[in-house]
Structure formats: C-alpha cells, structure tokens
C-alpha cells in the first residue's frame, strides 16, 4: 500500500524513512533513541523536565528555546506517537489527547466560537451527538444533523455560520459509507472545514486527508490500541489548525498520558495486519449471517447489496471489522442471541482482538429519542458486532447457538 499519498512525513529526503510505505512508518516513524540506545521506544514517565541552569529555564518558558518544560505541553513518548500518526495519515502534524472525545471537543473549542454552526452526520458516535447538542449548544455553537448518504441534505444544512462539517465513515452501527471527496468539495464550497472521525478504518484502511478532508480525529482507544487497554485520541492535519488544537490542550489539560502513548505505539506496529484480519473475519461473518434464515438483514459494506459497497471498495482498502444485523423478531430475540454467546464479550467497546457484541438500542444509542432511533435505523432487533481476531468458526458457532434457539 503506498503511503502517505500527500507525504508530509518525513519531509527531508535525507531521512531514512523518506518515501517509506505505511507498514514501515507504522513500525518506525517518530522514534528517536536516547543515549541508552534502547531498541523499543522509551517510555518517558515524567511530569516535568530539569533545566541546566536558570537561563535555560527562562528561555524554555518564554519559548525562545525549544525543548520540554512540562508533560501537559510536550512529552517525548507522546511526541513519538503524534509523529507516527501524522506519518500514517499523511498529515503535516498531529496532537494527542486523553481520549477520542477529548480530540473532538478540543478540535471544536479551538476552531469554533459562539455563533458558529456545525453540520454533522446523524450517524456518529452517540457521545459526539451529546457533546454537540447538550454542551457545545450551551456556548452558542449549534449543530444540524443530516442523513450522511443524502448529499442534498448536506447541501441544505449549511448556513452562513457553518464553519465545521463532521462525519464518520463507515458509520456506527449501520456501516453507512460517505463519499469523503464529495463531502470535502461541498464543505469547501461553503468555506467550512471537513473533520473526519477515522476511528473505524484507521489510516491502514482509509486516508481522509488524501481524499480532501481538512482534519482527522481518532479514538485511539479502539483499533490503534487494538487490545482494549488504554483511552486516547489524536487530531491530525495541517499545522495551521492542529497548532490551534494543541494550544487549547496545553491550557485546558486533556493531554495524553505517556504510558498510554507507549501502548498505542506498540499497537500501531501491528495495525495493518490486525485491520486486515478484522476485515477478513467480519466479511466471513457477514456472509454467514446474510445466509442465515433467522437473520432479517446484515449491514456490512463488504456485502455487494450494501448501498455503500462500491464507494467503500473505492475509498477504503478493506471493509473493516464492524458489522450489524437485524434478527427476525424484536428486542427479545436480539437479547436472546446476545445472551446465548459464550465467547464474545458483551461490551460496548470495539477495535479489540476480542470480539464484542452489543444491543445498540438499549446501550450505545439508548440515549436517543424514539424518533432519533427510528431516523438512524436503530431498531430493537439490531445487534452490532465488532469482530475480533478469534477463529471465525468459533465466532459463527457462538452466534448459531442464540439464532438456533428459536429457529422454526
Ligand atoms: C469510541 C469512539 C469515540 C470516542 O472515543 P473515546 O476514546 O471513548 O473518548 C469517538 N468516535 C468513535 C467513532 C468512537 O468509536
């Protein structure tokens, strides 16, 4: 896979990673060895840094000399993570945050002001909806939610105050696929910035910046960690915008822990291998479910009858690890399938080696009103699975138990 298409990193042709492919950058980008010569990235578990003398302290504080001052501002392990993400996304720079939600919040606070307007896909992570409607609203930033695959709805939602467009693709849980290049053109025609939450694909499968997006945000908690250990987030894009976000983080405090950054660095080393394995397992499970008599419908962009199939095939290098499906029946039948599993974990997290299963209507999307749920297609018989790395036949057998119980 060629990477990064817009190649900001490394910028210097004398850098040994100049022009390197994604797999190489995922393993090596951003590392600088200390005098100890450690092979694995060093974990700088320190909150502050010592200065050689009072002059150096004064110069570091004033910013006239570059260097570390305090880990809310900079930390070498966190910086390695930021540089590696920037390299993978083909971004000029990146800044890490304490969680995915902090990445979204900090982007909005840094780039918006009272009176501004957001146009957002209605199929975004539930907490993003809560953040925009309940909290940003309090500070005079309003949001209009649109059906993400209806481009005339996107067009119609812009007002002269629209500054930011926010989208997740593929979406959670129905795997709606949005044309990033097309949405970037629409956003730019209205002088708005397009922010893409690239959590579900990661840069291993999709490069929003190369498609025209202005900023990428991530919950590193998911596939970047890949084993469900740490919370974190990151914002990647041009220095012009990311520096604004960085400025806010330094003042407000949602910085990434160096320990978490170190875990994410280890996760990134296997990112593409994992994403391909997740995608392979998800495809197999989607096909099996689609042929099952007790399954009403499967939502996975890898299936040829999914509305977003052709677009996803063009825009992504694989279809990802998340799928959802409707069982015949309602809540009772869906809960029965979930409760009959013995391998899958009943948890809302995703992007883990362990497969997770959840009932969106009563958990991740439980805070939506009945109308919002109906609008977003979150029915009572819907189940979401974030397919992990276990053997696919064991996963099928785990679901067959619950589906078989009421087979006619
Ligand atoms: C989990 C998630 C978030 C929020 O990330 P946290 O790390 O939990 O704060 C944002 N967007 C998407 C798509 C997510 O799945």
Coordinates of C-alpha atoms and ligand atoms in Angstrom, one line a residue:
X1 CA 0.0 0.0 0.0
X2 CA 1.5 3.4 -1.0
X3 CA 1.8 5.8 1.8
X4 CA 1.5 8.6 2.6
X5 CA -0.1 9.9 -0.6
X6 CA 0.4 13.5 0.3
X7 CA 3.6 12.7 2.0
X8 CA 4.3 15.3 4.6
X9 CA 6.4 12.9 6.6
X10 CA 9.3 12.6 6.6
X11 CA 9.8 15.9 4.7
X12 CA 13.6 15.5 4.4
X13 CA 14.9 13.3 1.7
X14 CA 17.9 12.5 3.9
X15 CA 15.6 11.0 6.5
X16 CA 15.9 7.2 6.1
X17 CA 12.1 6.9 6.2
X18 CA 11.6 9.3 3.3
X19 CA 9.1 7.8 0.9
X20 CA 8.6 4.7 3.2
X21 CA 5.4 2.7 2.9
X22 CA 2.7 2.5 5.6
X23 CA 4.0 -0.7 7.2
X24 CA 7.4 0.7 7.6
X25 CA 6.1 4.0 9.1
X26 CA 3.8 2.1 11.4
X27 CA 6.8 0.4 12.9
X28 CA 9.4 3.1 12.8
X29 CA 8.1 6.7 12.3
X30 CA 8.7 9.2 15.1
X31 CA 11.3 7.2 17.1
X32 CA 14.4 9.0 18.3
X33 CA 16.7 6.9 20.5
X34 CA 18.1 8.2 23.8
X35 CA 21.8 7.9 24.8
X36 CA 20.9 4.4 26.2
X37 CA 20.4 3.0 22.7
X38 CA 17.1 1.3 23.6
X39 CA 15.5 -0.6 20.7
X40 CA 11.9 -0.3 21.7
X41 CA 10.6 3.2 22.1
X42 CA 11.4 4.7 25.5
X43 CA 8.6 5.5 28.0
X44 CA 9.3 8.9 29.5
X45 CA 7.1 8.6 32.6
X46 CA 7.8 12.1 33.9
X47 CA 5.6 15.1 34.5
X48 CA 8.3 17.8 34.3
X49 CA 11.8 18.3 32.9
X50 CA 15.0 19.6 34.5
X51 CA 16.9 22.6 33.1
X52 CA 20.6 23.0 33.1
X53 CA 20.6 26.5 34.5
X54 CA 18.3 29.5 35.2
X55 CA 18.9 30.9 31.7
X56 CA 17.8 27.7 30.0
X57 CA 14.7 27.6 32.3
X58 CA 13.8 31.2 31.4
X59 CA 14.3 30.5 27.6
X60 CA 12.2 27.3 27.7
X61 CA 9.4 29.0 29.5
X62 CA 9.4 32.0 27.2
X63 CA 9.5 29.7 24.2
X64 CA 12.7 31.3 22.8
X65 CA 14.4 27.9 23.1
X66 CA 12.6 24.7 22.0
X67 CA 12.5 21.8 24.5
X68 CA 10.5 20.1 27.1
X69 CA 9.0 22.0 30.1
X70 CA 6.1 20.0 31.4
X71 CA 4.2 16.9 30.1
X72 CA 0.9 18.8 29.7
X73 CA 2.8 20.6 26.9
X74 CA 5.2 18.0 25.5
X75 CA 6.4 14.6 26.3
X76 CA 8.9 12.6 24.1
X77 CA 6.8 9.4 24.1
X78 CA 3.7 11.2 23.3
X79 CA 5.5 13.1 20.6
X80 CA 6.7 9.8 19.0
X81 CA 3.1 8.7 18.9
X82 CA 2.0 12.0 17.3
X83 CA 4.7 11.8 14.7
X84 CA 3.8 8.3 13.8
X85 CA 0.1 9.0 13.4
X86 CA 0.9 12.1 11.3
X87 CA 3.1 9.9 9.1
X88 CA 0.4 7.2 8.7
X89 CA -2.4 9.8 8.0
X90 CA -0.2 11.7 5.6
X91 CA -0.7 14.8 7.8
X92 CA 1.7 17.7 8.4
X93 CA 1.4 17.2 12.2
X94 CA -0.8 15.7 14.9
X95 CA -1.6 16.2 18.6
X96 CA -2.6 13.5 21.0
X97 CA -5.4 13.8 23.6
X98 CA -6.6 11.9 26.7
X99 CA -9.5 10.3 24.8
X100 CA -11.3 10.3 21.5
X101 CA -13.9 12.6 22.9
X102 CA -11.2 15.0 24.0
X103 CA -9.9 15.0 20.4
X104 CA -13.4 16.0 19.2
X105 CA -14.0 18.5 22.0
X106 CA -10.6 20.2 21.6
X107 CA -11.0 20.5 17.8
X108 CA -14.3 22.2 18.2
X109 CA -13.3 24.5 21.0
X110 CA -10.1 25.5 19.2
X111 CA -11.6 26.2 15.8
X112 CA -15.1 27.4 16.7
X113 CA -16.6 30.4 18.5
X114 CA -20.1 31.3 19.8
X115 CA -22.5 31.8 16.9
X116 CA -20.8 29.2 14.7
X117 CA -22.6 26.2 13.2
X118 CA -21.7 22.6 12.7
X119 CA -23.2 20.2 10.1
X120 CA -22.9 16.7 11.4
X121 CA -23.8 13.2 10.2
X122 CA -26.6 11.9 12.3
X123 CA -24.8 8.5 12.3
X124 CA -21.9 9.4 14.6
X125 CA -20.8 8.0 17.9
X126 CA -23.5 8.7 20.4
X127 CA -21.4 10.7 22.8
X128 CA -20.4 13.0 19.9
X129 CA -24.1 13.8 19.4
X130 CA -24.4 14.5 23.2
X131 CA -21.3 16.7 23.1
X132 CA -22.6 18.8 20.2
X133 CA -26.2 19.1 21.3
X134 CA -26.0 19.3 25.1
X135 CA -22.7 21.1 25.6
X136 CA -21.5 23.0 22.6
X137 CA -25.0 24.4 22.3
X138 CA -24.6 25.9 25.8
X139 CA -21.7 28.0 24.4
X140 CA -23.6 29.2 21.3
X141 CA -22.4 26.6 18.8
X142 CA -25.4 25.0 17.1
X143 CA -25.5 21.7 15.1
X144 CA -27.7 20.4 12.3
X145 CA -27.7 16.6 11.9
X146 CA -28.2 15.1 8.4
X147 CA -28.6 11.7 6.8
X148 CA -25.0 11.0 5.9
X149 CA -25.7 9.5 2.5
X150 CA -28.1 12.2 1.3
X151 CA -25.8 14.8 -0.3
X152 CA -28.7 17.3 -1.0
X153 CA -29.4 17.1 2.8
X154 CA -25.8 18.0 3.5
X155 CA -26.0 20.9 1.0
X156 CA -29.3 22.2 2.5
X157 CA -28.0 22.2 6.1
X158 CA -25.3 24.9 5.5
X159 CA -25.9 28.3 6.8
X160 CA -23.7 31.4 6.5
X161 CA -22.5 30.5 10.1
X162 CA -21.4 26.9 9.2
X163 CA -17.7 26.5 10.0
X164 CA -17.3 22.8 10.5
X165 CA -18.6 19.6 8.9
X166 CA -18.3 16.4 10.9
X167 CA -18.6 12.8 9.6
X168 CA -17.7 9.2 10.5
X169 CA -17.4 6.7 7.7
X170 CA -18.2 3.9 7.7
X171 CA -20.8 4.8 10.4
X172 CA -21.7 3.0 13.6
X173 CA -23.6 0.7 13.7
X174 CA -25.2 0.6 10.2
X175 CA -22.0 1.0 8.2
X176 CA -23.2 3.9 6.0
X177 CA -20.4 4.9 3.7
X178 CA -19.9 8.6 3.0
X179 CA -18.0 9.9 -0.1
X180 CA -15.3 11.9 1.7
X181 CA -14.0 13.6 -1.5
X182 CA -17.6 14.7 -2.4
X183 CA -18.3 16.0 1.1
X184 CA -14.9 17.8 1.1
X185 CA -15.9 19.6 -2.1
X186 CA -19.3 20.6 -0.6
X187 CA -17.7 21.7 2.7
X188 CA -15.1 23.8 0.9
X189 CA -17.7 25.4 -1.4
X190 CA -19.3 26.7 1.8
X191 CA -15.9 27.7 3.4
X192 CA -16.3 25.1 6.1
X193 CA -13.7 22.6 7.3
X194 CA -14.3 18.9 6.9
X195 CA -13.4 16.8 10.0
X196 CA -13.5 13.0 9.6
X197 CA -13.6 10.7 12.6
X198 CA -11.4 7.9 11.1
X199 CA -11.8 5.5 14.1
X200 CA -13.5 2.6 12.2
X201 CA -11.0 2.4 9.4
X202 CA -7.7 3.8 10.8
X203 CA -5.1 5.0 8.3
X204 CA -4.4 1.4 7.5
X205 CA -7.7 1.3 5.5
X206 CA -8.6 4.9 4.7
X207 CA -6.8 8.2 4.3
X208 CA -9.3 11.1 4.7
X209 CA -6.7 13.8 4.2
X210 CA -5.7 12.5 0.8
X211 CA -9.4 12.5 -0.1
X212 CA -9.7 16.2 0.7
X213 CA -10.7 16.3 4.4
X214 CA -9.1 19.1 6.5
X215 CA -8.7 17.2 9.8
X216 CA -8.8 13.6 11.0
X217 CA -9.7 12.7 14.6
X218 CA -9.4 9.4 16.2
X219 CA -10.3 7.5 19.3
X220 CA -7.0 5.7 19.8
X221 CA -8.9 3.6 22.4
X222 CA -10.2 1.4 19.6
X223 CA -8.1 -0.1 16.7
X224 CA -5.0 1.9 17.4
X225 CA -4.6 0.3 20.8
X226 CA -6.2 -2.8 19.3
X227 CA -6.3 -4.7 22.6
X228 CA -8.7 -2.7 24.7
X229 CA -6.3 -1.3 27.3
X230 CA -6.0 2.5 27.2
X231 CA -8.0 5.6 26.4
X232 CA -6.6 8.1 24.0
X233 CA -7.3 10.3 21.0
X234 CA -5.5 12.3 18.3
X235 CA -6.1 15.1 15.9
X236 CA -4.1 15.1 12.6
X237 CA -3.9 17.7 9.8
X238 CA -2.2 20.9 8.7
X239 CA -0.1 22.8 11.3
X240 CA -2.4 25.8 10.8
X241 CA -5.3 24.0 12.5
X242 CA -3.6 21.4 14.7
X243 CA -1.5 24.1 16.4
X244 CA -4.7 25.8 17.5
X245 CA -5.9 22.5 19.0
X246 CA -2.5 22.0 20.6
X247 CA -2.7 25.5 22.2
X248 CA -6.1 24.7 23.7
X249 CA -4.9 21.3 25.0
X250 CA -1.9 22.9 26.7
X251 CA -4.2 25.3 28.5
X252 CA -7.1 23.0 29.2
X253 CA -5.2 19.8 30.1
X254 CA -6.7 16.8 28.3
X255 CA -3.2 15.6 27.2
X256 CA -2.3 12.0 26.5
X257 CA -0.6 10.0 29.2
X258 CA 2.9 8.9 28.1
X259 CA 2.1 5.4 29.3
X260 CA -0.9 5.3 27.0
X261 CA 1.1 6.7 24.1
X262 CA 3.7 3.9 24.6
X263 CA 0.9 1.3 24.5
X264 CA -0.5 2.9 21.3
X265 CA 2.9 2.9 19.7
X266 CA 3.1 -0.9 20.2
X267 CA -0.4 -1.2 18.8
X268 CA 0.5 0.8 15.7
X269 CA 3.3 -1.7 14.8
X270 CA 0.7 -4.3 14.0
X271 CA -2.1 -2.0 12.8
X272 CA -2.4 -3.1 9.2
X273 CA -2.0 -6.8 10.0
X274 CA -4.8 -6.5 12.5
X275 CA -7.1 -4.4 10.3
X276 CA -6.8 -6.9 7.5
X277 CA -7.5 -9.8 9.9
X278 CA -10.5 -8.0 11.5
X279 CA -11.8 -7.2 8.0
X280 CA -11.4 -10.8 6.8
X281 CA -13.2 -12.2 9.8
X282 CA -16.0 -9.6 9.5
X283 CA -16.5 -10.4 5.9
X284 CA -16.8 -14.1 6.6
X285 CA -19.3 -13.5 9.5
X286 CA -21.3 -11.0 7.4
X287 CA -21.7 -13.6 4.6
X288 CA -22.6 -16.3 7.0
X289 CA -25.2 -14.1 8.7
X290 CA -26.7 -13.0 5.4
X291 CA -27.4 -16.6 4.5
X292 CA -28.9 -17.4 7.9
X293 CA -32.7 -17.9 7.9
X294 CA -33.2 -16.2 11.3
X295 CA -31.4 -13.0 10.1
X296 CA -33.5 -10.3 8.6
X297 CA -30.7 -8.1 7.3
X298 CA -27.0 -7.6 7.6
X299 CA -25.3 -4.2 7.4
X300 CA -21.7 -4.5 6.2
X301 CA -20.2 -2.5 3.3
X302 CA -18.3 -5.6 2.2
X303 CA -21.6 -7.2 1.1
X304 CA -22.4 -6.4 -2.6
X305 CA -26.0 -5.5 -1.7
X306 CA -24.9 -2.8 0.8
X307 CA -25.7 0.7 -0.6
X308 CA -22.2 1.8 0.2
X309 CA -20.4 -1.2 -1.3
X310 CA -19.0 0.3 -4.5
X311 CA -17.9 3.5 -2.7
X312 CA -16.3 1.7 0.2
X313 CA -14.4 -0.6 -2.3
X314 CA -13.0 2.6 -3.9
X315 CA -12.4 4.7 -0.8
X316 CA -11.1 2.0 1.6
X317 CA -8.6 -0.7 1.2
X318 CA -10.7 -3.2 3.2
X319 CA -14.2 -3.1 4.7
X320 CA -13.3 -3.0 8.4
X321 CA -14.2 -5.1 11.4
X322 CA -17.7 -3.8 12.5
X323 CA -21.0 -5.1 11.2
X324 CA -24.5 -5.1 12.5
X325 CA -27.6 -7.3 11.7
X326 CA -31.3 -7.5 12.4
X327 CA -32.6 -10.8 13.7
X328 CA -36.2 -11.9 12.9
X329 CA -38.3 -10.5 15.8
X330 CA -37.7 -7.7 18.2
X331 CA -35.8 -6.9 21.4
X332 CA -36.5 -10.2 23.0
X333 CA -35.0 -12.2 20.1
X334 CA -32.0 -9.9 19.8
X335 CA -31.2 -10.2 23.6
X336 CA -31.6 -13.9 23.3
X337 CA -28.8 -14.1 20.6
X338 CA -26.6 -11.8 22.8
X339 CA -27.2 -13.8 26.0
X340 CA -26.5 -17.1 24.3
X341 CA -23.0 -16.2 23.3
X342 CA -20.1 -17.6 25.5
X343 CA -17.1 -16.4 23.6
X344 CA -18.0 -12.8 22.5
X345 CA -17.8 -10.1 25.2
X346 CA -21.0 -8.2 25.9
X347 CA -19.4 -4.7 26.0
X348 CA -19.8 -1.5 24.1
X349 CA -16.1 -1.2 23.2
X350 CA -14.8 -2.1 19.8
X351 CA -11.5 -2.4 18.0
X352 CA -10.3 -5.1 20.2
X353 CA -8.7 -8.5 19.5
X354 CA -11.7 -9.8 21.5
X355 CA -15.0 -9.8 19.6
X356 CA -17.6 -7.6 21.2
X357 CA -21.4 -7.8 20.9
X358 CA -23.9 -5.1 21.9
X359 CA -27.6 -4.2 21.6
X360 CA -27.3 -0.6 20.3
X361 CA -31.0 0.4 21.0
X362 CA -30.6 -0.1 24.8
X363 CA -26.9 0.7 25.2
X364 CA -24.7 2.8 22.8
X365 CA -27.7 4.5 21.3
X366 CA -30.0 4.2 24.3
X367 CA -30.0 8.0 25.0
X368 CA -31.5 8.8 21.6
X369 CA -35.2 9.6 21.5
X370 CA -37.5 7.1 19.7
X371 CA -37.7 9.4 16.7
X372 CA -33.9 9.7 16.6
X373 CA -33.6 5.9 16.8
X374 CA -36.1 5.4 14.0
X375 CA -34.3 8.0 11.9
X376 CA -30.9 6.4 12.4
X377 CA -32.3 2.8 11.8
X378 CA -31.5 1.7 15.4
X379 CA -34.3 -0.9 15.7
X380 CA -34.9 -3.2 18.6
X381 CA -33.9 -6.3 16.7
X382 CA -30.5 -4.8 15.7
X383 CA -27.2 -6.3 17.1
X384 CA -23.7 -4.8 16.5
X385 CA -20.6 -7.0 16.4
X386 CA -17.1 -5.6 16.4
X387 CA -15.4 -8.7 15.0
X388 CA -12.2 -9.6 16.7
X389 CA -9.3 -11.9 15.9
X390 CA -10.6 -15.2 17.3
X391 CA -11.1 -18.2 14.9
X392 CA -14.1 -17.3 12.7
X393 CA -15.7 -20.8 13.0
X394 CA -15.8 -20.4 16.8
X395 CA -17.5 -17.0 16.4
X396 CA -20.1 -18.4 14.0
X397 CA -20.8 -21.2 16.4
X398 CA -21.2 -18.7 19.2
X399 CA -23.9 -16.9 17.3
X400 CA -25.5 -20.0 16.0
X401 CA -26.5 -21.0 19.5
X402 CA -28.7 -18.0 20.0
X403 CA -30.0 -17.9 16.5
X404 CA -30.8 -21.6 16.6
X405 CA -32.9 -21.5 19.8
X406 CA -35.9 -20.1 18.0
X407 CA -35.3 -21.4 14.5
X408 CA -38.6 -22.6 13.0
Ligands
LIG1 C1 -15.2 5.4 20.9 C2 -15.4 6.4 19.8 C3 -15.2 7.8 20.1 C4 -14.8 8.3 21.5 O1 -13.6 7.8 21.9 P1 -13.2 7.7 23.4 O2 -11.7 7.3 23.3 O3 -14.0 6.6 24.0 O4 -13.4 9.0 24.1 C5 -15.3 8.7 19.1 N1 -15.7 8.3 17.8 C6 -15.9 7.0 17.5 C7 -16.3 6.6 16.2 C8 -15.8 6.0 18.5 O5 -16.0 4.7 18.2

